[in-house]
Structure formats: structure tokens, C-alpha cells
Coordinates of C-alpha atoms in Angstrom, one line a residue:
M1 CA 0.0 0.0 0.0
R2 CA 1.3 3.5 -0.8
P3 CA 2.3 5.5 2.3
R4 CA -0.1 8.3 1.3
L5 CA -3.0 5.9 1.0
E6 CA -2.1 4.1 4.2
L7 CA -2.1 7.4 6.1
A8 CA -5.4 8.4 4.5
L9 CA -7.0 5.1 5.5
F10 CA -5.8 5.4 9.1
L11 CA -7.1 8.9 9.4
L12 CA -10.4 8.0 7.8
L13 CA -10.9 4.9 10.0
L14 CA -10.1 7.1 13.0
G15 CA -12.7 9.6 11.9
L16 CA -15.3 7.0 11.2
A17 CA -14.8 5.5 14.6
S18 CA -15.3 8.8 16.3
C19 CA -18.6 9.5 14.5
A20 CA -20.2 6.1 15.2
P21 CA -23.9 6.5 15.9
S22 CA -25.0 6.7 19.5
R23 CA -28.5 6.7 21.0
E24 CA -27.8 10.1 22.6
E25 CA -26.9 11.7 19.2
G26 CA -29.6 10.0 17.1
I27 CA -28.8 8.5 13.8
T28 CA -25.4 9.3 12.1
V29 CA -24.9 8.7 8.4
T30 CA -21.3 8.7 7.2
F31 CA -20.6 9.9 3.7
P32 CA -17.1 9.8 2.1
A33 CA -16.7 12.5 -0.5
S34 CA -14.5 15.3 -1.8
V35 CA -14.7 18.4 0.4
V36 CA -12.6 20.8 -1.7
G37 CA -13.7 23.6 -3.9
R38 CA -17.2 24.3 -5.2
E39 CA -18.1 20.6 -5.0
G40 CA -17.4 20.5 -1.3
E41 CA -19.2 23.8 -0.7
V42 CA -22.4 22.8 -2.4
L43 CA -22.4 19.3 -0.8
R44 CA -22.0 20.7 2.7
A45 CA -24.8 23.3 2.0
Q46 CA -27.2 20.6 0.8
L47 CA -26.4 18.3 3.7
R48 CA -27.0 21.1 6.2
R49 CA -30.5 21.6 4.6
F50 CA -31.1 17.8 4.7
M51 CA -30.3 17.7 8.4
A52 CA -32.6 20.7 9.1
E53 CA -35.4 18.8 7.3
H54 CA -34.5 15.6 9.1
P55 CA -33.6 16.6 12.7
G56 CA -33.1 13.0 13.8
I57 CA -30.3 12.4 11.3
R58 CA -26.8 13.8 11.3
V59 CA -24.6 13.4 8.2
V60 CA -20.8 13.4 8.6
V61 CA -18.8 14.0 5.5
Q62 CA -15.5 12.1 5.5
E63 CA -12.8 13.5 3.2
T64 CA -11.5 10.9 0.7
P65 CA -8.9 11.1 -2.0
D66 CA -10.1 12.7 -5.2
A67 CA -8.2 10.1 -7.3
A68 CA -10.7 7.4 -8.2
D69 CA -8.2 4.5 -7.9
E70 CA -7.2 5.6 -4.4
R71 CA -10.9 6.0 -3.4
R72 CA -11.7 2.5 -4.8
Q73 CA -8.9 0.9 -2.8
L74 CA -10.2 2.5 0.4
Y75 CA -13.7 1.3 -0.3
V76 CA -12.5 -2.3 -1.1
Q77 CA -10.6 -2.5 2.2
W78 CA -13.6 -1.2 4.2
L79 CA -16.1 -3.4 2.5
N80 CA -14.0 -6.5 2.5
A81 CA -13.7 -6.0 6.3
H82 CA -17.6 -5.9 6.5
A83 CA -17.4 -2.4 8.0
P84 CA -20.8 -0.7 8.5
D85 CA -19.2 2.6 7.7
P86 CA -19.3 4.6 5.5
D87 CA -23.1 4.3 5.0
V88 CA -23.2 6.1 1.6
L89 CA -20.8 5.4 -1.1
Q90 CA -19.9 7.5 -4.1
L91 CA -19.1 5.1 -6.9
D92 CA -17.6 5.5 -10.4
V93 CA -20.0 4.2 -13.0
I94 CA -17.8 1.2 -13.7
W95 CA -17.8 0.0 -10.1
T96 CA -21.5 -0.7 -9.5
A97 CA -21.7 -4.2 -10.9
E98 CA -18.5 -5.3 -9.1
F99 CA -19.7 -3.9 -5.7
A100 CA -23.2 -5.4 -6.2
A101 CA -21.9 -8.8 -7.2
A102 CA -19.6 -8.8 -4.1
G103 CA -22.6 -8.1 -1.8
W104 CA -21.0 -4.8 -0.7
I105 CA -23.9 -2.5 -1.6
A106 CA -27.6 -2.9 -1.0
P107 CA -30.3 -3.2 -3.7
L108 CA -32.2 0.1 -3.5
D109 CA -35.6 -1.6 -3.9
S110 CA -34.9 -3.3 -0.5
L111 CA -34.7 0.2 1.1
G112 CA -37.7 2.0 -0.3
P113 CA -39.7 2.6 -3.4
I114 CA -38.6 4.7 -6.3
P115 CA -41.6 5.6 -8.6
P116 CA -41.1 4.3 -12.2
E117 CA -41.7 7.8 -13.6
E118 CA -38.9 9.1 -11.5
L119 CA -36.5 6.4 -12.7
E120 CA -37.5 7.2 -16.3
D121 CA -36.3 10.8 -15.8
F122 CA -32.7 9.5 -15.4
F123 CA -30.9 8.9 -18.6
E124 CA -31.4 5.2 -19.5
P125 CA -27.7 4.3 -19.9
C126 CA -27.0 5.7 -16.4
V127 CA -29.7 3.5 -14.9
R128 CA -28.6 0.5 -17.0
A129 CA -25.0 0.9 -15.7
N130 CA -26.3 0.7 -12.1
R131 CA -28.3 -2.5 -12.5
W132 CA -26.9 -5.9 -11.7
R133 CA -28.9 -9.2 -12.2
G134 CA -32.0 -7.1 -12.8
R135 CA -31.9 -5.0 -9.5
L136 CA -30.9 -1.4 -9.1
Y137 CA -28.0 -0.7 -6.8
A138 CA -27.2 3.0 -7.2
L139 CA -28.7 6.2 -8.4
P140 CA -26.8 8.6 -10.8
W141 CA -25.6 11.7 -9.1
F142 CA -24.0 13.5 -12.1
V143 CA -23.0 12.5 -15.6
D144 CA -19.7 12.6 -17.3
V145 CA -19.5 12.0 -21.1
G146 CA -16.9 11.8 -23.7
M147 CA -17.3 14.8 -26.1
L148 CA -15.8 15.7 -29.5
Y149 CA -14.6 19.3 -29.3
F150 CA -14.2 21.0 -32.6
R151 CA -12.9 24.4 -33.8
T152 CA -15.8 26.5 -35.2
D153 CA -13.3 28.8 -36.9
L154 CA -11.9 25.9 -38.9
V155 CA -14.9 23.6 -39.4
E156 CA -18.2 24.8 -40.9
S157 CA -20.3 22.4 -38.9
A158 CA -20.0 19.4 -36.6
P159 CA -19.0 16.3 -38.6
R160 CA -22.0 14.1 -39.4
S161 CA -20.0 11.0 -40.1
F162 CA -16.7 9.4 -39.3
S163 CA -15.4 10.0 -42.9
E164 CA -16.4 13.7 -42.6
L165 CA -14.5 13.9 -39.4
V166 CA -11.3 12.6 -41.0
R167 CA -11.8 14.9 -44.0
Q168 CA -12.2 18.0 -41.9
A169 CA -9.2 17.0 -39.8
R170 CA -7.0 16.7 -42.9
E171 CA -8.4 20.0 -44.3
G172 CA -7.6 21.8 -41.0
R173 CA -4.0 20.5 -41.1
R174 CA -3.6 21.8 -44.7
E175 CA -4.6 25.3 -43.3
G176 CA -1.6 25.1 -40.9
V177 CA -3.1 23.5 -37.8
R178 CA -0.5 21.2 -36.3
Y179 CA -2.8 18.2 -35.5
G180 CA -6.0 16.9 -36.9
I181 CA -7.5 14.9 -34.0
V182 CA -6.1 14.4 -30.6
W183 CA -7.4 11.8 -28.2
Q184 CA -6.2 9.8 -25.2
G185 CA -4.0 7.0 -26.6
A186 CA -1.8 6.1 -23.6
R187 CA -2.3 2.6 -22.2
Y188 CA -4.9 3.3 -19.5
E189 CA -8.6 3.5 -19.0
G190 CA -8.9 6.5 -21.2
L191 CA -7.9 4.5 -24.2
V192 CA -10.7 2.1 -23.6
T193 CA -13.3 4.9 -23.6
V194 CA -11.8 6.3 -26.9
F195 CA -12.1 2.8 -28.4
L196 CA -15.7 2.4 -27.0
E197 CA -16.7 5.5 -28.9
H198 CA -15.1 4.3 -32.2
L199 CA -16.7 0.9 -31.5
A200 CA -20.2 2.3 -31.2
A201 CA -19.6 4.5 -34.2
F202 CA -18.9 1.4 -36.3
G203 CA -21.9 -0.6 -34.8
G204 CA -19.9 -2.8 -32.5
E205 CA -19.8 -3.5 -28.7
I206 CA -17.4 -5.1 -26.2
L207 CA -20.0 -7.4 -24.6
D208 CA -23.6 -7.9 -25.7
R209 CA -26.6 -7.7 -23.4
E210 CA -26.2 -11.4 -22.5
G211 CA -22.6 -11.0 -21.6
G212 CA -21.2 -12.6 -24.7
V213 CA -17.8 -11.3 -26.0
R214 CA -18.2 -9.2 -29.2
V215 CA -14.9 -7.4 -29.2
D216 CA -13.5 -9.5 -32.1
S217 CA -16.5 -8.9 -34.4
P218 CA -16.1 -7.4 -37.9
E219 CA -17.5 -4.1 -36.5
A220 CA -14.9 -4.0 -33.8
L221 CA -12.2 -4.7 -36.3
A222 CA -13.3 -1.9 -38.5
A223 CA -13.3 0.4 -35.5
L224 CA -9.8 -0.5 -34.4
R225 CA -8.5 -0.3 -38.0
A226 CA -10.0 3.2 -38.2
M227 CA -8.0 4.2 -35.1
T228 CA -4.7 2.6 -36.3
D229 CA -5.2 4.1 -39.8
A230 CA -5.7 7.6 -38.2
V231 CA -2.3 7.2 -36.4
R232 CA -0.4 5.8 -39.3
S233 CA -1.7 8.6 -41.6
G234 CA -0.9 11.3 -39.1
V235 CA -4.6 12.4 -38.7
V236 CA -4.0 11.5 -35.0
P237 CA -0.3 12.3 -34.0
R238 CA 1.8 9.3 -32.8
E239 CA 2.6 11.3 -29.7
A240 CA -1.0 10.8 -28.7
L241 CA -0.1 7.2 -27.8
T242 CA 1.4 8.6 -24.6
W243 CA -1.2 11.2 -23.9
H244 CA -3.9 11.4 -21.2
E245 CA -6.7 13.9 -20.8
E246 CA -4.5 16.9 -19.8
E247 CA -1.9 16.6 -22.6
T248 CA -4.7 16.5 -25.2
R249 CA -6.6 19.4 -23.6
L250 CA -3.4 21.6 -23.5
V251 CA -2.7 20.9 -27.2
F252 CA -6.3 21.9 -28.2
Q253 CA -6.2 24.9 -25.8
R254 CA -3.0 26.2 -27.5
G255 CA -4.9 26.1 -30.8
E256 CA -2.8 23.2 -32.2
A257 CA -5.6 20.8 -33.1
V258 CA -8.8 20.8 -35.1
F259 CA -10.6 18.2 -32.9
L260 CA -10.2 17.1 -29.4
R261 CA -11.9 14.1 -27.6
N262 CA -12.2 14.9 -23.9
W263 CA -14.6 15.2 -21.0
P264 CA -16.8 18.1 -19.8
Y265 CA -14.2 19.2 -17.2
A266 CA -12.3 20.9 -20.1
L267 CA -15.1 23.3 -21.0
P268 CA -14.4 26.1 -18.5
L269 CA -10.6 25.8 -19.1
L270 CA -11.0 26.1 -22.9
S271 CA -13.4 29.0 -22.4
D272 CA -11.0 31.0 -20.3
G273 CA -10.0 33.9 -22.6
K274 CA -6.9 34.7 -20.5
R275 CA -5.4 31.2 -20.9
S276 CA -7.1 29.6 -23.9
A277 CA -6.3 30.4 -27.6
V278 CA -9.6 28.8 -28.6
A279 CA -12.0 30.6 -26.2
G280 CA -15.2 31.4 -28.1
R281 CA -14.0 29.4 -31.1
F282 CA -15.1 25.8 -30.3
S283 CA -18.2 23.7 -29.8
V284 CA -18.9 20.1 -28.9
T285 CA -20.7 17.1 -30.4
P286 CA -21.0 13.4 -30.0
F287 CA -18.4 11.2 -31.8
P288 CA -19.9 10.8 -35.3
P289 CA -21.1 7.5 -36.7
A290 CA -19.6 5.4 -39.5
E291 CA -21.9 3.5 -41.8
G292 CA -24.0 1.1 -39.7
G293 CA -23.1 2.7 -36.5
R294 CA -24.4 5.5 -34.3
P295 CA -23.2 8.7 -32.6
A296 CA -21.4 7.9 -29.3
A297 CA -20.2 9.4 -26.0
A298 CA -18.6 7.2 -23.4
L299 CA -20.5 7.3 -20.1
G300 CA -18.8 8.3 -16.9
G301 CA -19.9 10.0 -13.8
A302 CA -20.7 9.4 -10.1
Q303 CA -23.4 7.3 -8.5
L304 CA -24.6 7.1 -4.9
A305 CA -25.1 3.7 -3.2
V306 CA -25.8 2.3 0.3
N307 CA -23.3 0.1 2.1
A308 CA -25.0 -3.3 2.5
R309 CA -23.8 -3.6 6.1
S310 CA -24.8 -0.1 7.1
D311 CA -26.4 0.2 10.6
V312 CA -28.7 2.9 9.3
P313 CA -29.6 1.9 5.7
E314 CA -32.9 3.7 5.6
A315 CA -31.4 6.9 6.7
A316 CA -28.5 6.5 4.2
F317 CA -31.1 5.8 1.4
A318 CA -32.9 9.0 2.5
V319 CA -29.6 10.9 1.9
V320 CA -29.1 9.3 -1.5
R321 CA -32.7 10.2 -2.5
Y322 CA -32.3 13.8 -1.3
L323 CA -29.0 14.5 -3.1
T324 CA -30.3 13.0 -6.4
A325 CA -33.5 15.0 -6.4
P326 CA -34.0 17.4 -9.2
E327 CA -33.5 20.6 -7.2
R328 CA -30.2 19.4 -5.6
M329 CA -29.0 18.1 -8.9
L330 CA -29.8 21.5 -10.5
E331 CA -28.1 23.4 -7.7
R332 CA -25.0 21.2 -8.1
A333 CA -24.9 21.8 -11.8
R334 CA -25.0 25.5 -11.4
A335 CA -22.3 25.5 -8.7
T336 CA -19.9 23.0 -10.4
G337 CA -20.9 22.8 -14.0
Q338 CA -21.4 19.0 -13.7
F339 CA -24.0 17.6 -16.1
P340 CA -27.3 16.6 -14.4
A341 CA -28.3 12.9 -14.7
R342 CA -32.0 13.8 -15.2
R343 CA -33.3 14.6 -18.6
S344 CA -36.0 17.0 -17.4
L345 CA -33.4 19.4 -16.1
Y346 CA -32.1 20.2 -19.6
R347 CA -35.4 21.9 -20.3
D348 CA -35.1 24.1 -17.1
P349 CA -34.1 27.6 -18.0
R350 CA -32.2 27.8 -14.7
L351 CA -29.6 25.4 -16.3
A352 CA -28.7 28.0 -18.9
R353 CA -25.1 29.2 -18.6
A354 CA -24.4 26.6 -15.9
L355 CA -22.7 24.0 -18.1
G356 CA -20.4 26.2 -20.2
I357 CA -22.4 25.2 -23.3
P358 CA -26.1 25.5 -24.2
P359 CA -28.2 22.8 -22.4
K360 CA -29.5 21.6 -25.8
T361 CA -25.9 21.0 -26.9
A362 CA -25.1 19.1 -23.8
L363 CA -28.3 17.1 -24.0
R364 CA -27.4 16.1 -27.6
V365 CA -24.2 14.5 -26.3
V366 CA -25.6 12.9 -23.2
E367 CA -28.4 11.3 -25.2
H368 CA -25.8 9.3 -27.0
A369 CA -24.0 8.0 -23.9
V370 CA -22.7 4.5 -24.1
P371 CA -21.9 2.6 -20.9
R372 CA -18.9 0.5 -20.6
P373 CA -19.5 -3.3 -20.0
V374 CA -21.6 -3.8 -16.9
T375 CA -19.7 -6.6 -15.3
P376 CA -18.1 -7.4 -11.9
V377 CA -14.8 -8.0 -13.6
Y378 CA -14.6 -4.7 -15.5
N379 CA -11.2 -3.7 -14.2
E380 CA -9.6 -6.9 -15.4
L381 CA -11.4 -6.7 -18.7
S382 CA -10.2 -3.2 -19.2
E383 CA -6.6 -4.1 -18.5
I384 CA -6.7 -6.8 -21.1
L385 CA -8.1 -4.3 -23.7
Q386 CA -5.6 -1.6 -22.8
I387 CA -2.7 -4.0 -23.5
H388 CA -3.9 -5.2 -26.9
L389 CA -5.4 -1.9 -28.1
H390 CA -2.2 -0.1 -27.4
R391 CA -0.1 -2.8 -29.1
A392 CA -2.3 -2.4 -32.2
L393 CA -1.8 1.4 -32.2
L394 CA 1.9 1.0 -31.8
G395 CA 2.0 -1.5 -34.7
S396 CA 3.3 -4.4 -32.7
E397 CA 0.1 -6.4 -33.3
E398 CA -2.1 -6.3 -36.3
P399 CA -5.7 -5.1 -35.3
E400 CA -7.3 -8.5 -36.0
V401 CA -4.6 -10.3 -33.9
A402 CA -4.9 -7.8 -31.1
L403 CA -8.7 -8.2 -30.9
A404 CA -8.6 -12.0 -31.2
R405 CA -6.1 -12.2 -28.4
A406 CA -8.1 -9.7 -26.3
A407 CA -11.3 -11.6 -26.9
G408 CA -9.7 -14.9 -26.0
K409 CA -8.4 -13.6 -22.7
I410 CA -11.8 -11.9 -21.9
R411 CA -13.7 -15.1 -22.5
A412 CA -11.3 -17.0 -20.2
L413 CA -11.7 -14.2 -17.6
L414 CA -15.5 -14.4 -17.8
R415 CA -15.4 -18.3 -17.5
R416 CA -13.2 -18.1 -14.4
A417 CA -15.7 -15.7 -12.9
A418 CA -18.6 -18.0 -13.9
L419 CA -20.0 -15.2 -16.0
L420 CA -19.8 -17.0 -19.4
R421 CA -21.4 -20.3 -20.1
N422 CA -19.7 -21.3 -23.4

């Protein structure tokens, strides 16, 4: 364990022990979350109002690392130890199935009803990503989506197809822009999300709805070939094979690329006229489809769940319901710029100017959100894909070999986990 994480775990366990519920104090709900910046401010304000409306419940926010991998390590240690705290868990969208299959989080229908019309207000891919074996284990808190940023001073309109995207990128380079398209090509989770968008654009998928492996399909091969061709032809620079979100954001921010694939966090940074050469000269759109495919935006974001061993599950569920209600979600969006997970809020005039782009534009991207495979072994599956996708982009494996090897390893992984019958 890294010393920093070890210290954080010690302090958190100490803090959790000190805020254990007592009969004298009433019910205490523990909630690990970020407490810095505007996120921390709006969360504390909302929880103060929750406690005022629920005088028998006290909510204690426990500061946790902002880095998702460090937060996940803490959760796994707590939950493996069957700790009743924390009561509420903030999950990355790719963790829900793993935590549900392990028995670490409670199915929400065991804690109280959620009206069907309310569930329908959440974007369907967000709800789908939070179901496991037919039951709902978490509610979406806010949405993150992959977006294609494009220069409005170089491109007449958003590309309507993948071939148009490549053509516009080449034309932009002929006008003197250094790079055509920049995306996250280093060997890490970001590469899988880039591949997922290409995959959906070409009509493919990693796993089908029944859990069957589809990553070696003809559609998947076409998607990976499109990525390798883009690198070999220079439409995507070879340097991108070492880049993460920030390297690509800075390249686009300096005005050195026609297109950027990135997340919504880049919006305020690119719009800052003091630091950005492209402020006021870009827009966003979903990744465009190839023939037979569809527009795509990889789904990310945060979910709220309840610890299956919480001593106060009903109170914890009440906190989850309160924070995911429309008014709190809208307030959070206006304070932080995070995209709401409820469709109805994109029609609310109070959302205007909160997201850095018109709500209609944001909605057009979120409507095409594509979740990553909903499986308890997602982390292992992703590591397999990262290795073989990166080898294909480097040219050390041909795309069909890379996908065949990845598919074979993923099938073996799913069989070992008893998640694949054949």
C-alpha cells in the first residue's frame, strides 16, 4: 500500500470510529466525498439543509482522495472487512456491478420505493449501468460523457459522419493547424473509452446484453482499423499514444488541433480567454457514426449507493434520494458545471449558462451516452483491452490479432468468474 494511501486510510478509520452512531446523538450517516472547492461547498450546504429537514439524522462527511483509484482501494478495504461505515458510497459508474456482485452495496428496492416515472427521468444508460442481475443498486448523481470538441473557426459544422471527421481534420491541417484529431492514446482506461466511442460509431460493442464477448466482431475490427489508420496517416499524432486527458486538452487549448476528444471538465478551461487560444471558437458534439453505427459518447460520472452492512440503511437511502432529487442536482450543476443525470433538467431555464455550453448541446451529447460493459470484472477486462489496443496502435500487433487475443483472454476471464457459459 502506498504510504499516502495508508495514512489516509488510518485517518479515515479514526474519523469514522469517532462518528459512530450513538443513541444520545440520534442517527449518524457517514458519507465519504470530496470536500474541496465548489463541490465541497455545495455538498455541505445541501447536507445542512437535509439535516434541518430531518432533525433526527446527522450526516458526517469524510474526506476521501479525489483520485478514483485511491478511493476505490479504500472502499474495497472497508467493505472486505464488512465495516458498517461509510453508510453512503460515491461510486464510479464502472464499479457498481463489481460492488453489487460482491454483496457490498444494498439493492435500493430493499430500502424503499422509487416511482417508475422518476427512474425514467434519469438517462437510461445511467440506470442500466447501475443495475446488476435485474436489480438497481445505485442512483446517478451526475453525468460525465466523452465529447468531441471542434474548432468553429476551422470547421463549418460538426462532422455528421466518421469519414467527414477525417476529411475535416485533414483540411484543417492543410490550413496550418499542427494536429487533426487528438485523443487519449496512452495505455490506461482513457484509451478504452476512446475505443468504445469508435466501436459504437462502427456498430460494435465489447459485450452484448447477455454478456457474450463481441470485441472481435467485424464491426470492432473496423473500429480499431480506423484508429490505427488515423495514427499511421498522421490524422492522429503518434505522440497521442502517450497522452492522457490533460496533454490533449493543452494541445487543443493552444490552438494546435482541429478536434479534441475529452470530458466536460475541459469546458471552463478552454473557455477562459486569458489562458485559452480557442476561447469562443469551439463547440462540442458526440463522436460521429460510420456506416451502420451511431453517434457515441462514453459514459462516466458518479453514482450514490448504500453500504449493504450499514447500521442505518434507511437513513442512508434518504440521503441518497435527497441528493439525487432534481432541485439538488440542478443546484450542483449551477455550482460546479457538472452535467445533471436527469433529462427533465435540460429543459429548465435555470440550467442555462451553468454548463459552459447550451443545455441543448449538452443534451445532444448525453443522449448518445454509451456505458462500458456492466460486469463485476470490468477492471480486469479493461486491463486486457488496454494492452492489446495499445499494441495495435503502436503497430506491434495487427488489429485482427490484437482483438482476437483480447477476446480470448476476456472469454477466459468471464469463464473463471462464472459469467460466461460457453
